[in-house]
Amino acid sequence: MPDLVDPKKTIEVIQNNKFVFQKRFGQNFLIDAHVLNKIIDAAEIGPDDTVLEIGPGIGTMTQALAENAKRVVAIEIDENLIPILNENLEQYDNVEIINRDVMKTDIASLGVNKVVANLPYYITTPIIMGLLESRIALDSITVMVQKEVADRMKAKAGTKDYGALSLAVQYYAEPYIAANVPQNCFMPRPNVGSAVIRLKLHEKTPVNVKNEKQMFRIIRAAFNQRRKTLQNCLNHAEDLNIDKEDIARALREMNIDENIRGEALSLEQFADLSNRI
Ligand code: SAM
């Protein structure tokens, strides 16, 4: 039975192994069974799933994944956690523990169809964007992230949280916030609130874009200086080699006011703009 999520058990494992938390690895271990169940439910883990867990810690979530999935591949950077993981998970023959930096791992070669993690917050965005942009055939990514990052991923046009991250995530996936998680659900307590977000990957991208790289350069430029108009941002973007007249013409064709700001444009409109330029 999964038992590591019990705070008393977590303390016992940490003390018995004289484990010292490493701040640089973003170590905040989950100690709330209710939240753990929410993650497993949101990820819809079943007997056909091969799951990648990024940063298993002492194996709290790994246990729950192993009970429900066909196979679990857990990648942990901290070598001090490897003997602890081997001991805590020895009864599961469907778990593979790898001592490696996930950022230096060829995830496509692991043969996983879902990713589940309580992510180390210092590399949340590079991990998620790396997974999405690599186009690995994943069904979903279900992760604990800072609440503020989850809100940005899910934000719609015209809201304060909307930006380049919202558009990038929503181009590849449908986000759903499964739970908001307070600080006391972790050991040690993080400084900020967290949320569980599930990204269900689109089978087909929701918009047709002729040149993806150009669209994302336009999006980044549009949000680079939030208080400037879209046209102004694009005219002054260094890595966007586009004629000012072409930008003005495309906006006119789309019936977009020349004073509009980037935050008002939807993904469909950014795709349309990019295709016209
Ligand atoms: N999954 C555990 C839990 O929920 O209790 C631990 C989550 S903790 C927030 C993040 C974990 O990711 C830590 O175990 C940390 O050592 C590990 N980690 C940090 N950076 C990593 C990296 N680059 N590659 C793999 N694991 C990493």
Short mmCIF file of C-alpha atoms and ligand atoms in Angstrom, two decimals:
data_model
loop_
_atom_site.label_atom_id
_atom_site.label_comp_id
_atom_site.label_asym_id
_atom_site.label_seq_id
_atom_site.Cartn_x
_atom_site.Cartn_y
_atom_site.Cartn_z
CA MET A 1 0.00 0.00 0.00
CA PRO A 2 1.30 3.49 -0.76
CA ASP A 3 2.30 4.92 2.61
CA LEU A 4 5.13 7.38 1.99
CA VAL A 5 2.69 10.27 1.61
CA ASP A 6 2.01 10.07 5.36
CA PRO A 7 4.03 12.98 6.86
CA LYS A 8 5.21 10.74 9.73
CA LYS A 9 6.53 8.18 7.25
CA THR A 10 8.27 10.89 5.19
CA ILE A 11 9.99 12.22 8.33
CA GLU A 12 11.02 8.69 9.29
CA VAL A 13 12.56 8.01 5.85
CA ILE A 14 14.41 11.33 5.91
CA GLN A 15 15.77 10.83 9.42
CA ASN A 16 16.72 7.16 8.97
CA ASN A 17 18.68 8.00 5.83
CA LYS A 18 20.10 11.28 7.23
CA PHE A 19 18.80 12.90 4.03
CA VAL A 20 19.52 16.63 3.64
CA PHE A 21 17.14 18.64 1.41
CA GLN A 22 18.86 20.34 -1.52
CA LYS A 23 17.34 23.71 -2.24
CA ARG A 24 19.05 23.91 -5.65
CA PHE A 25 17.07 20.83 -6.78
CA GLY A 26 13.70 22.33 -5.79
CA GLN A 27 12.97 19.57 -3.27
CA ASN A 28 9.50 19.94 -1.73
CA PHE A 29 8.09 16.49 -1.06
CA LEU A 30 4.35 15.86 -1.21
CA ILE A 31 2.79 14.84 2.14
CA ASP A 32 -0.93 15.03 1.38
CA ALA A 33 -2.82 11.87 0.32
CA HIS A 34 -5.82 13.79 -0.97
CA VAL A 35 -3.64 15.81 -3.38
CA LEU A 36 -1.78 12.66 -4.46
CA ASN A 37 -5.11 11.02 -5.38
CA LYS A 38 -6.13 14.12 -7.32
CA ILE A 39 -2.95 13.90 -9.42
CA ILE A 40 -3.43 10.19 -10.17
CA ASP A 41 -7.11 10.79 -11.02
CA ALA A 42 -6.38 13.81 -13.24
CA ALA A 43 -3.71 11.86 -15.13
CA GLU A 44 -6.21 9.00 -15.61
CA ILE A 45 -3.50 6.42 -14.99
CA GLY A 46 -4.51 2.92 -16.04
CA PRO A 47 -2.95 -0.50 -16.68
CA ASP A 48 -1.98 0.37 -20.27
CA ASP A 49 0.08 3.43 -19.31
CA THR A 50 3.85 3.78 -19.29
CA VAL A 51 4.55 6.86 -17.21
CA LEU A 52 7.59 9.09 -16.90
CA GLU A 53 7.91 10.60 -13.44
CA ILE A 54 10.31 13.54 -13.28
CA GLY A 55 11.95 13.91 -9.87
CA PRO A 56 10.51 11.06 -7.76
CA GLY A 57 12.06 12.36 -4.48
CA ILE A 58 11.66 9.54 -1.93
CA GLY A 59 9.12 7.76 -4.16
CA THR A 60 5.81 9.04 -2.79
CA MET A 61 4.10 9.56 -6.14
CA THR A 62 6.06 6.71 -7.73
CA GLN A 63 4.36 4.24 -5.36
CA ALA A 64 0.91 5.45 -6.37
CA LEU A 65 1.84 5.41 -10.07
CA ALA A 66 3.31 1.89 -9.80
CA GLU A 67 0.06 0.64 -8.25
CA ASN A 68 -1.96 1.93 -11.22
CA ALA A 69 0.27 1.95 -14.33
CA LYS A 70 1.85 -0.77 -16.44
CA ARG A 71 5.34 0.69 -16.08
CA VAL A 72 6.93 3.73 -14.42
CA VAL A 73 10.25 5.32 -15.43
CA ALA A 74 11.43 7.67 -12.69
CA ILE A 75 14.29 10.09 -13.39
CA GLU A 76 15.95 11.64 -10.34
CA ILE A 77 18.98 13.96 -10.42
CA ASP A 78 19.96 13.69 -6.73
CA GLU A 79 22.17 10.63 -6.25
CA ASN A 80 21.49 10.68 -2.49
CA LEU A 81 17.87 9.77 -3.22
CA ILE A 82 18.69 6.68 -5.33
CA PRO A 83 19.34 4.22 -2.45
CA ILE A 84 16.22 5.56 -0.70
CA LEU A 85 14.14 5.05 -3.85
CA ASN A 86 15.55 1.55 -4.37
CA GLU A 87 14.59 0.58 -0.84
CA ASN A 88 11.16 2.25 -0.81
CA LEU A 89 10.14 0.81 -4.17
CA GLU A 90 11.75 -2.62 -3.99
CA GLN A 91 8.39 -4.41 -3.96
CA TYR A 92 7.42 -2.96 -7.38
CA ASP A 93 8.87 -4.77 -10.39
CA ASN A 94 7.32 -2.28 -12.84
CA VAL A 95 9.46 0.69 -11.72
CA GLU A 96 12.75 1.74 -13.31
CA ILE A 97 14.78 4.37 -11.46
CA ILE A 98 17.31 6.39 -13.45
CA ASN A 99 19.83 8.72 -11.81
CA ARG A 100 20.06 11.52 -14.37
CA ASP A 101 19.26 15.15 -15.14
CA VAL A 102 15.93 15.10 -16.99
CA MET A 103 17.10 18.06 -19.08
CA LYS A 104 19.86 15.86 -20.52
CA THR A 105 17.63 12.84 -21.16
CA ASP A 106 16.35 11.59 -24.51
CA ILE A 107 12.73 11.22 -23.43
CA ALA A 108 11.54 9.94 -26.82
CA SER A 109 13.64 6.80 -26.31
CA LEU A 110 11.87 5.90 -23.03
CA GLY A 111 8.63 4.80 -24.72
CA VAL A 112 6.33 6.63 -22.28
CA ASN A 113 2.83 7.85 -23.12
CA LYS A 114 2.19 10.05 -20.06
CA VAL A 115 4.28 12.35 -17.89
CA VAL A 116 3.38 12.92 -14.25
CA ALA A 117 5.44 14.98 -11.82
CA ASN A 118 5.64 17.25 -8.85
CA LEU A 119 8.06 19.43 -10.77
CA PRO A 120 11.15 21.14 -9.37
CA TYR A 121 9.99 24.75 -9.80
CA TYR A 122 13.33 26.14 -10.99
CA ILE A 123 12.96 24.33 -14.35
CA THR A 124 9.17 24.07 -14.79
CA THR A 125 8.90 26.05 -18.03
CA PRO A 126 11.91 24.52 -19.83
CA ILE A 127 10.72 21.00 -18.94
CA ILE A 128 7.16 21.59 -20.14
CA MET A 129 8.13 23.50 -23.29
CA GLY A 130 10.83 20.91 -24.05
CA LEU A 131 8.26 18.10 -23.82
CA LEU A 132 5.71 19.94 -25.96
CA GLU A 133 8.11 21.14 -28.64
CA SER A 134 9.83 17.76 -28.98
CA ARG A 135 6.54 16.36 -30.35
CA ILE A 136 6.97 13.09 -28.46
CA ALA A 137 3.75 11.08 -28.81
CA LEU A 138 2.37 11.80 -25.33
CA ASP A 139 -1.31 11.63 -24.33
CA SER A 140 -0.95 14.03 -21.42
CA ILE A 141 1.37 15.81 -19.02
CA THR A 142 0.03 16.16 -15.46
CA VAL A 143 2.20 18.26 -13.22
CA MET A 144 2.34 20.17 -9.97
CA VAL A 145 3.61 23.67 -10.69
CA GLN A 146 3.54 27.08 -9.03
CA LYS A 147 -0.04 28.34 -9.01
CA GLU A 148 1.00 31.47 -10.88
CA VAL A 149 2.54 29.38 -13.70
CA ALA A 150 -0.58 27.17 -13.95
CA ASP A 151 -2.72 30.32 -14.25
CA ARG A 152 -0.49 31.64 -17.02
CA MET A 153 -0.64 28.38 -18.97
CA LYS A 154 -4.43 28.37 -18.88
CA ALA A 155 -5.05 32.11 -19.42
CA LYS A 156 -7.20 33.38 -22.28
CA ALA A 157 -6.71 36.50 -24.42
CA GLY A 158 -7.38 39.81 -22.68
CA THR A 159 -6.62 38.61 -19.13
CA LYS A 160 -3.69 39.72 -16.98
CA ASP A 161 -2.06 36.27 -16.94
CA TYR A 162 -2.18 35.87 -20.72
CA GLY A 163 1.15 35.81 -22.50
CA ALA A 164 3.64 33.89 -24.64
CA LEU A 165 3.50 30.86 -22.28
CA SER A 166 -0.33 30.64 -22.55
CA LEU A 167 -0.15 30.67 -26.34
CA ALA A 168 2.72 28.20 -26.56
CA VAL A 169 1.03 25.72 -24.20
CA GLN A 170 -2.39 26.09 -25.83
CA TYR A 171 -0.94 25.57 -29.31
CA TYR A 172 0.12 22.06 -28.27
CA ALA A 173 -2.36 21.11 -25.55
CA GLU A 174 -5.62 21.70 -23.70
CA PRO A 175 -4.89 22.80 -20.12
CA TYR A 176 -7.08 21.89 -17.15
CA ILE A 177 -6.38 22.89 -13.54
CA ALA A 178 -7.24 19.82 -11.45
CA ALA A 179 -6.45 21.25 -7.99
CA ASN A 180 -5.07 24.23 -6.14
CA VAL A 181 -2.61 23.06 -3.53
CA PRO A 182 -1.65 25.02 -0.39
CA GLN A 183 1.91 25.23 0.95
CA ASN A 184 1.28 22.91 3.92
CA CYS A 185 0.92 19.91 1.59
CA PHE A 186 4.71 19.80 1.15
CA MET A 187 7.80 19.18 3.22
CA PRO A 188 9.57 21.55 3.46
CA ARG A 189 6.90 24.19 2.82
CA PRO A 190 7.49 26.16 -0.40
CA ASN A 191 7.10 29.96 -0.38
CA VAL A 192 4.26 29.99 -2.90
CA GLY A 193 1.00 28.17 -3.60
CA SER A 194 0.89 25.37 -6.17
CA ALA A 195 -1.57 23.84 -8.59
CA VAL A 196 -1.97 20.56 -10.44
CA ILE A 197 -2.38 21.17 -14.15
CA ARG A 198 -3.12 18.56 -16.79
CA LEU A 199 -2.14 19.26 -20.38
CA LYS A 200 -3.95 16.97 -22.80
CA LEU A 201 -2.00 17.03 -26.04
CA HIS A 202 -3.91 17.92 -29.19
CA GLU A 203 -4.00 15.21 -31.86
CA LYS A 204 -3.94 18.01 -34.40
CA THR A 205 -2.83 21.59 -33.68
CA PRO A 206 -5.89 23.86 -33.27
CA VAL A 207 -4.69 26.40 -35.88
CA ASN A 208 -2.99 26.11 -39.27
CA VAL A 209 0.33 27.92 -39.34
CA LYS A 210 2.62 28.03 -42.36
CA ASN A 211 5.70 28.89 -40.33
CA GLU A 212 5.54 27.91 -36.63
CA LYS A 213 8.90 29.46 -35.79
CA GLN A 214 7.82 32.80 -37.22
CA MET A 215 4.50 32.70 -35.33
CA PHE A 216 6.31 32.13 -32.03
CA ARG A 217 8.81 34.91 -32.81
CA ILE A 218 5.83 37.23 -33.41
CA ILE A 219 4.19 36.08 -30.16
CA ARG A 220 7.36 36.62 -28.12
CA ALA A 221 7.84 40.05 -29.66
CA ALA A 222 4.19 40.99 -29.02
CA PHE A 223 4.56 40.37 -25.27
CA ASN A 224 8.07 41.69 -24.89
CA GLN A 225 6.85 45.11 -23.89
CA ARG A 226 3.32 44.72 -22.68
CA ARG A 227 2.50 48.42 -22.62
CA LYS A 228 3.39 49.03 -26.25
CA THR A 229 0.97 48.44 -29.13
CA LEU A 230 1.31 45.21 -31.08
CA GLN A 231 2.43 47.11 -34.16
CA ASN A 232 5.11 48.96 -32.22
CA CYS A 233 6.41 45.75 -30.60
CA LEU A 234 6.64 44.00 -33.97
CA ASN A 235 8.26 46.98 -35.69
CA HIS A 236 11.02 47.07 -33.10
CA ALA A 237 11.63 43.34 -32.61
CA GLU A 238 15.23 42.48 -33.37
CA ASP A 239 14.82 38.86 -34.41
CA LEU A 240 11.79 39.59 -36.63
CA ASN A 241 12.94 40.60 -40.05
CA ILE A 242 9.59 41.88 -41.26
CA ASP A 243 8.88 45.03 -43.20
CA LYS A 244 6.84 47.63 -41.25
CA GLU A 245 4.56 48.04 -44.23
CA ASP A 246 3.84 44.28 -44.32
CA ILE A 247 2.85 44.35 -40.64
CA ALA A 248 0.55 47.35 -41.15
CA ARG A 249 -1.03 45.74 -44.23
CA ALA A 250 -1.64 42.40 -42.47
CA LEU A 251 -3.31 44.15 -39.51
CA ARG A 252 -5.49 46.19 -41.86
CA GLU A 253 -6.53 43.06 -43.77
CA MET A 254 -7.51 41.45 -40.47
CA ASN A 255 -9.52 44.55 -39.44
CA ILE A 256 -7.33 44.94 -36.37
CA ASP A 257 -7.08 48.41 -34.86
CA GLU A 258 -3.52 49.74 -35.18
CA ASN A 259 -3.52 50.63 -31.47
CA ILE A 260 -4.33 47.10 -30.28
CA ARG A 261 -1.99 45.39 -27.81
CA GLY A 262 -0.68 41.85 -28.21
CA GLU A 263 -2.61 40.63 -25.17
CA ALA A 264 -5.91 41.14 -27.04
CA LEU A 265 -5.08 38.67 -29.83
CA SER A 266 -6.15 35.01 -29.70
CA LEU A 267 -4.04 32.09 -30.91
CA GLU A 268 -6.13 32.00 -34.10
CA GLN A 269 -5.38 35.68 -34.73
CA PHE A 270 -1.62 35.25 -34.14
CA ALA A 271 -1.66 32.32 -36.60
CA ASP A 272 -3.59 34.39 -39.15
CA LEU A 273 -1.23 37.35 -38.71
CA SER A 274 1.83 35.16 -39.14
CA ASN A 275 0.39 33.53 -42.28
CA ARG A 276 -0.33 36.94 -43.85
CA ILE A 277 3.15 38.35 -43.24
N1 SAM B 1 8.02 13.60 -6.56
C1 SAM B 1 8.46 13.91 -5.22
C2 SAM B 1 7.26 14.27 -4.37
O1 SAM B 1 6.24 14.65 -4.94
O2 SAM B 1 7.36 14.18 -3.15
C3 SAM B 1 9.51 15.03 -5.21
C4 SAM B 1 9.12 16.33 -5.86
S1 SAM B 1 10.28 17.65 -5.65
C5 SAM B 1 9.24 19.05 -5.90
C6 SAM B 1 11.23 17.68 -7.15
C7 SAM B 1 12.17 16.50 -7.38
O3 SAM B 1 12.84 16.67 -8.65
C8 SAM B 1 13.26 16.34 -6.35
O4 SAM B 1 13.35 15.00 -5.97
C9 SAM B 1 14.54 16.79 -7.08
O5 SAM B 1 15.72 16.20 -6.57
C10 SAM B 1 14.23 16.37 -8.50
N2 SAM B 1 14.95 17.10 -9.55
C11 SAM B 1 15.34 18.41 -9.54
N3 SAM B 1 15.93 18.74 -10.68
C12 SAM B 1 15.92 17.64 -11.47
C13 SAM B 1 16.42 17.35 -12.78
N4 SAM B 1 17.03 18.29 -13.50
N5 SAM B 1 16.26 16.10 -13.26
C14 SAM B 1 15.63 15.14 -12.51
N6 SAM B 1 15.16 15.35 -11.28
C15 SAM B 1 15.30 16.58 -10.75
#
